[in-house]
mmCIF file with all atom_site columns, C-alpha atoms in Angstrom:
data_model
loop_
_atom_site.group_PDB
_atom_site.id
_atom_site.type_symbol
_atom_site.label_atom_id
_atom_site.label_alt_id
_atom_site.label_comp_id
_atom_site.label_asym_id
_atom_site.label_entity_id
_atom_site.label_seq_id
_atom_site.pdbx_PDB_ins_code
_atom_site.Cartn_x
_atom_site.Cartn_y
_atom_site.Cartn_z
_atom_site.occupancy
_atom_site.B_iso_or_equiv
_atom_site.pdbx_formal_charge
_atom_site.auth_seq_id
_atom_site.auth_comp_id
_atom_site.auth_asym_id
_atom_site.auth_atom_id
_atom_site.pdbx_PDB_model_num
ATOM 1   C CA . UNK A 1 1   ? 134.488 134.307 120.796 1.00 0.00 ? 11  UNK A CA 1
ATOM 2   C CA . UNK A 1 2   ? 134.848 131.089 118.818 1.00 0.00 ? 12  UNK A CA 1
ATOM 3   C CA . UNK A 1 3   ? 131.981 132.025 116.506 1.00 0.00 ? 13  UNK A CA 1
ATOM 4   C CA . UNK A 1 4   ? 134.445 133.830 114.218 1.00 0.00 ? 14  UNK A CA 1
ATOM 5   C CA . UNK A 1 5   ? 136.495 130.655 113.713 1.00 0.00 ? 15  UNK A CA 1
ATOM 6   C CA . UNK A 1 6   ? 133.279 128.691 113.150 1.00 0.00 ? 16  UNK A CA 1
ATOM 7   C CA . UNK A 1 7   ? 132.369 131.095 110.340 1.00 0.00 ? 17  UNK A CA 1
ATOM 8   C CA . UNK A 1 8   ? 135.852 130.787 108.851 1.00 0.00 ? 18  UNK A CA 1
ATOM 9   C CA . UNK A 1 9   ? 135.365 127.012 108.789 1.00 0.00 ? 19  UNK A CA 1
ATOM 10  C CA . UNK A 1 10  ? 131.947 127.448 107.160 1.00 0.00 ? 20  UNK A CA 1
ATOM 11  C CA . UNK A 1 11  ? 133.546 129.600 104.460 1.00 0.00 ? 21  UNK A CA 1
ATOM 12  C CA . UNK A 1 12  ? 136.158 126.898 103.815 1.00 0.00 ? 22  UNK A CA 1
ATOM 13  C CA . UNK A 1 13  ? 133.393 124.338 103.310 1.00 0.00 ? 23  UNK A CA 1
ATOM 14  C CA . UNK A 1 14  ? 131.512 126.701 100.993 1.00 0.00 ? 24  UNK A CA 1
ATOM 15  C CA . UNK A 1 15  ? 134.625 127.285 98.889  1.00 0.00 ? 25  UNK A CA 1
ATOM 16  C CA . UNK A 1 16  ? 135.433 123.568 98.685  1.00 0.00 ? 26  UNK A CA 1
ATOM 17  C CA . UNK A 1 17  ? 131.877 122.731 97.671  1.00 0.00 ? 27  UNK A CA 1
ATOM 18  C CA . UNK A 1 18  ? 131.771 125.582 95.144  1.00 0.00 ? 28  UNK A CA 1
ATOM 19  C CA . UNK A 1 19  ? 134.712 124.024 93.359  1.00 0.00 ? 29  UNK A CA 1
ATOM 20  C CA . UNK A 1 20  ? 133.289 120.495 93.548  1.00 0.00 ? 30  UNK A CA 1
ATOM 21  C CA . UNK A 1 21  ? 129.686 121.424 92.688  1.00 0.00 ? 31  UNK A CA 1
ATOM 22  C CA . UNK A 1 22  ? 130.463 124.230 90.213  1.00 0.00 ? 32  UNK A CA 1
ATOM 23  C CA . UNK A 1 23  ? 128.667 127.199 91.749  1.00 0.00 ? 33  UNK A CA 1
ATOM 24  C CA . UNK A 1 24  ? 129.970 130.736 92.089  1.00 0.00 ? 34  UNK A CA 1
ATOM 25  C CA . UNK A 1 25  ? 127.647 132.454 94.561  1.00 0.00 ? 35  UNK A CA 1
ATOM 26  C CA . UNK A 1 26  ? 125.975 131.478 97.807  1.00 0.00 ? 36  UNK A CA 1
ATOM 27  C CA . UNK A 1 27  ? 122.662 133.227 98.426  1.00 0.00 ? 37  UNK A CA 1
ATOM 28  C CA . UNK A 1 28  ? 121.474 131.496 101.614 1.00 0.00 ? 38  UNK A CA 1
ATOM 29  C CA . UNK A 1 29  ? 123.087 129.229 104.203 1.00 0.00 ? 39  UNK A CA 1
ATOM 30  C CA . UNK A 1 30  ? 120.913 127.162 106.545 1.00 0.00 ? 40  UNK A CA 1
ATOM 31  C CA . UNK A 1 31  ? 122.674 126.019 109.694 1.00 0.00 ? 41  UNK A CA 1
ATOM 32  C CA . UNK A 1 32  ? 121.343 123.555 112.232 1.00 0.00 ? 42  UNK A CA 1
ATOM 33  C CA . UNK A 1 33  ? 122.624 124.528 115.653 1.00 0.00 ? 43  UNK A CA 1
ATOM 34  C CA . UNK A 1 34  ? 121.944 122.405 118.681 1.00 0.00 ? 44  UNK A CA 1
ATOM 35  C CA . UNK A 1 35  ? 120.801 123.964 121.935 1.00 0.00 ? 45  UNK A CA 1
ATOM 36  C CA . UNK A 1 36  ? 123.796 122.288 123.604 1.00 0.00 ? 46  UNK A CA 1
ATOM 37  C CA . UNK A 1 37  ? 126.391 123.364 121.005 1.00 0.00 ? 47  UNK A CA 1
ATOM 38  C CA . UNK A 1 38  ? 127.607 126.379 123.018 1.00 0.00 ? 48  UNK A CA 1
ATOM 39  C CA . UNK A 1 39  ? 127.126 128.743 120.076 1.00 0.00 ? 49  UNK A CA 1
ATOM 40  C CA . UNK A 1 40  ? 125.891 132.289 120.628 1.00 0.00 ? 50  UNK A CA 1
ATOM 41  C CA . UNK A 1 41  ? 123.620 132.881 117.632 1.00 0.00 ? 51  UNK A CA 1
ATOM 42  C CA . UNK A 1 42  ? 123.898 136.682 117.668 1.00 0.00 ? 52  UNK A CA 1
ATOM 43  C CA . UNK A 1 43  ? 127.699 136.498 117.755 1.00 0.00 ? 53  UNK A CA 1
ATOM 44  C CA . UNK A 1 44  ? 127.536 133.928 114.953 1.00 0.00 ? 54  UNK A CA 1
ATOM 45  C CA . UNK A 1 45  ? 125.352 136.206 112.816 1.00 0.00 ? 55  UNK A CA 1
ATOM 46  C CA . UNK A 1 46  ? 127.755 139.115 113.318 1.00 0.00 ? 56  UNK A CA 1
ATOM 47  C CA . UNK A 1 47  ? 130.791 136.937 112.565 1.00 0.00 ? 57  UNK A CA 1
ATOM 48  C CA . UNK A 1 48  ? 129.106 135.449 109.495 1.00 0.00 ? 58  UNK A CA 1
ATOM 49  C CA . UNK A 1 49  ? 128.582 138.893 107.963 1.00 0.00 ? 59  UNK A CA 1
ATOM 50  C CA . UNK A 1 50  ? 132.193 139.902 108.676 1.00 0.00 ? 60  UNK A CA 1
ATOM 51  C CA . UNK A 1 51  ? 133.835 136.685 107.444 1.00 0.00 ? 61  UNK A CA 1
ATOM 52  C CA . UNK A 1 52  ? 131.740 136.378 104.283 1.00 0.00 ? 62  UNK A CA 1
ATOM 53  C CA . UNK A 1 53  ? 132.575 139.911 103.041 1.00 0.00 ? 63  UNK A CA 1
ATOM 54  C CA . UNK A 1 54  ? 134.317 139.756 99.670  1.00 0.00 ? 64  UNK A CA 1
ATOM 55  C CA . UNK A 1 55  ? 133.767 136.000 99.317  1.00 0.00 ? 65  UNK A CA 1
ATOM 56  C CA . UNK A 1 56  ? 131.406 133.896 97.237  1.00 0.00 ? 66  UNK A CA 1
ATOM 57  C CA . UNK A 1 57  ? 128.965 134.241 100.154 1.00 0.00 ? 67  UNK A CA 1
ATOM 58  C CA . UNK A 1 58  ? 129.125 138.037 100.364 1.00 0.00 ? 68  UNK A CA 1
ATOM 59  C CA . UNK A 1 59  ? 125.610 139.308 101.262 1.00 0.00 ? 69  UNK A CA 1
ATOM 60  C CA . UNK A 1 60  ? 124.371 135.722 101.809 1.00 0.00 ? 70  UNK A CA 1
ATOM 61  C CA . UNK A 1 61  ? 121.464 135.240 104.189 1.00 0.00 ? 71  UNK A CA 1
ATOM 62  C CA . UNK A 1 62  ? 122.086 133.126 107.273 1.00 0.00 ? 72  UNK A CA 1
ATOM 63  C CA . UNK A 1 63  ? 119.131 131.035 108.426 1.00 0.00 ? 73  UNK A CA 1
ATOM 64  C CA . UNK A 1 64  ? 119.492 129.251 111.753 1.00 0.00 ? 74  UNK A CA 1
ATOM 65  C CA . UNK A 1 65  ? 117.456 126.176 112.603 1.00 0.00 ? 75  UNK A CA 1
ATOM 66  C CA . UNK A 1 66  ? 117.593 125.440 116.321 1.00 0.00 ? 76  UNK A CA 1
ATOM 67  C CA . UNK A 1 67  ? 117.773 121.782 117.316 1.00 0.00 ? 77  UNK A CA 1
ATOM 68  C CA . UNK A 1 68  ? 116.665 120.887 120.854 1.00 0.00 ? 78  UNK A CA 1
ATOM 69  C CA . UNK A 1 69  ? 119.028 119.083 123.167 1.00 0.00 ? 79  UNK A CA 1
ATOM 70  C CA . UNK A 1 70  ? 118.233 115.463 123.924 1.00 0.00 ? 80  UNK A CA 1
ATOM 71  C CA . UNK A 1 71  ? 119.822 113.021 126.308 1.00 0.00 ? 81  UNK A CA 1
ATOM 72  C CA . UNK A 1 72  ? 119.334 109.420 127.346 1.00 0.00 ? 82  UNK A CA 1
ATOM 73  C CA . UNK A 1 73  ? 118.388 109.105 131.011 1.00 0.00 ? 83  UNK A CA 1
ATOM 74  C CA . UNK A 1 74  ? 119.906 105.901 132.341 1.00 0.00 ? 84  UNK A CA 1
ATOM 75  C CA . UNK A 1 75  ? 117.573 105.428 135.328 1.00 0.00 ? 85  UNK A CA 1
ATOM 76  C CA . UNK A 1 76  ? 114.436 106.239 133.266 1.00 0.00 ? 86  UNK A CA 1
ATOM 77  C CA . UNK A 1 77  ? 115.648 104.371 130.159 1.00 0.00 ? 87  UNK A CA 1
ATOM 78  C CA . UNK A 1 78  ? 114.268 107.030 127.830 1.00 0.00 ? 88  UNK A CA 1
ATOM 79  C CA . UNK A 1 79  ? 115.212 110.112 125.838 1.00 0.00 ? 89  UNK A CA 1
ATOM 80  C CA . UNK A 1 80  ? 114.512 113.446 127.496 1.00 0.00 ? 90  UNK A CA 1
ATOM 81  C CA . UNK A 1 81  ? 114.687 117.045 126.301 1.00 0.00 ? 91  UNK A CA 1
ATOM 82  C CA . UNK A 1 82  ? 117.380 119.136 128.007 1.00 0.00 ? 92  UNK A CA 1
ATOM 83  C CA . UNK A 1 83  ? 117.878 122.887 127.726 1.00 0.00 ? 93  UNK A CA 1
ATOM 84  C CA . UNK A 1 84  ? 121.569 122.996 128.623 1.00 0.00 ? 94  UNK A CA 1
ATOM 85  C CA . UNK A 1 85  ? 124.464 120.725 129.457 1.00 0.00 ? 95  UNK A CA 1
ATOM 86  C CA . UNK A 1 86  ? 124.324 119.231 132.943 1.00 0.00 ? 96  UNK A CA 1
ATOM 87  C CA . UNK A 1 87  ? 120.559 119.608 133.252 1.00 0.00 ? 97  UNK A CA 1
ATOM 88  C CA . UNK A 1 88  ? 118.800 117.095 135.440 1.00 0.00 ? 98  UNK A CA 1
ATOM 89  C CA . UNK A 1 89  ? 116.335 114.596 134.045 1.00 0.00 ? 99  UNK A CA 1
ATOM 90  C CA . UNK A 1 90  ? 112.953 116.356 134.035 1.00 0.00 ? 100 UNK A CA 1
ATOM 91  C CA . UNK A 1 91  ? 111.250 113.101 135.089 1.00 0.00 ? 101 UNK A CA 1
ATOM 92  C CA . UNK A 1 92  ? 113.424 111.610 137.828 1.00 0.00 ? 102 UNK A CA 1
ATOM 93  C CA . UNK A 1 93  ? 115.954 114.354 138.645 1.00 0.00 ? 103 UNK A CA 1
ATOM 94  C CA . UNK A 1 94  ? 118.951 112.159 137.823 1.00 0.00 ? 104 UNK A CA 1
ATOM 95  C CA . UNK A 1 95  ? 122.327 113.488 136.698 1.00 0.00 ? 105 UNK A CA 1
ATOM 96  C CA . UNK A 1 96  ? 122.941 110.273 134.756 1.00 0.00 ? 106 UNK A CA 1
ATOM 97  C CA . UNK A 1 97  ? 122.228 111.694 131.316 1.00 0.00 ? 107 UNK A CA 1
ATOM 98  C CA . UNK A 1 98  ? 124.099 110.940 128.121 1.00 0.00 ? 108 UNK A CA 1
ATOM 99  C CA . UNK A 1 99  ? 123.662 113.641 125.461 1.00 0.00 ? 109 UNK A CA 1
ATOM 100 C CA . UNK A 1 100 ? 122.687 112.125 122.111 1.00 0.00 ? 110 UNK A CA 1
ATOM 101 C CA . UNK A 1 101 ? 121.413 115.113 120.117 1.00 0.00 ? 111 UNK A CA 1
ATOM 102 C CA . UNK A 1 102 ? 121.564 118.882 120.011 1.00 0.00 ? 112 UNK A CA 1
ATOM 103 C CA . UNK A 1 103 ? 125.282 119.350 120.661 1.00 0.00 ? 113 UNK A CA 1
ATOM 104 C CA . UNK A 1 104 ? 126.319 119.860 117.042 1.00 0.00 ? 114 UNK A CA 1
ATOM 105 C CA . UNK A 1 105 ? 126.351 122.487 114.341 1.00 0.00 ? 115 UNK A CA 1
ATOM 106 C CA . UNK A 1 106 ? 126.068 121.579 110.670 1.00 0.00 ? 116 UNK A CA 1
ATOM 107 C CA . UNK A 1 107 ? 125.347 123.121 107.315 1.00 0.00 ? 117 UNK A CA 1
ATOM 108 C CA . UNK A 1 108 ? 121.890 121.831 106.488 1.00 0.00 ? 118 UNK A CA 1
ATOM 109 C CA . UNK A 1 109 ? 121.254 123.437 103.104 1.00 0.00 ? 119 UNK A CA 1
ATOM 110 C CA . UNK A 1 110 ? 122.606 125.996 100.649 1.00 0.00 ? 120 UNK A CA 1
ATOM 111 C CA . UNK A 1 111 ? 120.941 128.166 98.042  1.00 0.00 ? 121 UNK A CA 1
ATOM 112 C CA . UNK A 1 112 ? 123.499 128.814 95.326  1.00 0.00 ? 122 UNK A CA 1
ATOM 113 C CA . UNK A 1 113 ? 123.873 130.217 91.810  1.00 0.00 ? 123 UNK A CA 1
#
C-alpha cells in the first residue's frame, strides 16, 4: 500500500509551503490523480486521514479530481483515451501507444488559513 507514503509526501509539501507562504492550517486539498497513476483512491482517502492527524492539515477535506489516461497511437497518429496501462488503441487495436497524460498525481489547489 504505497498510498500511505504518498500521503506522507503530500504532508511534507504542505509543511514546506506553509513555511514559505505563511499559512498555519490547511482546510482542503485538491489532488489531480490520473487514471493510469496506479493509485487506489479509497486507500488514499484512508491514508490521508491517518497521516494528517495532528498536523496543519488535521481534519482537512480531500477532493480528488480524476484525470483520464491519454496516449499517442503511433499507427493512427492521434491521441486516444485509455482506461488502464497496456490498453489497445480503441481505433486500430494497436499496442503501439505512448502514454502522455493521466499517469501522474499532483496537488492542484489548497484552501488554507
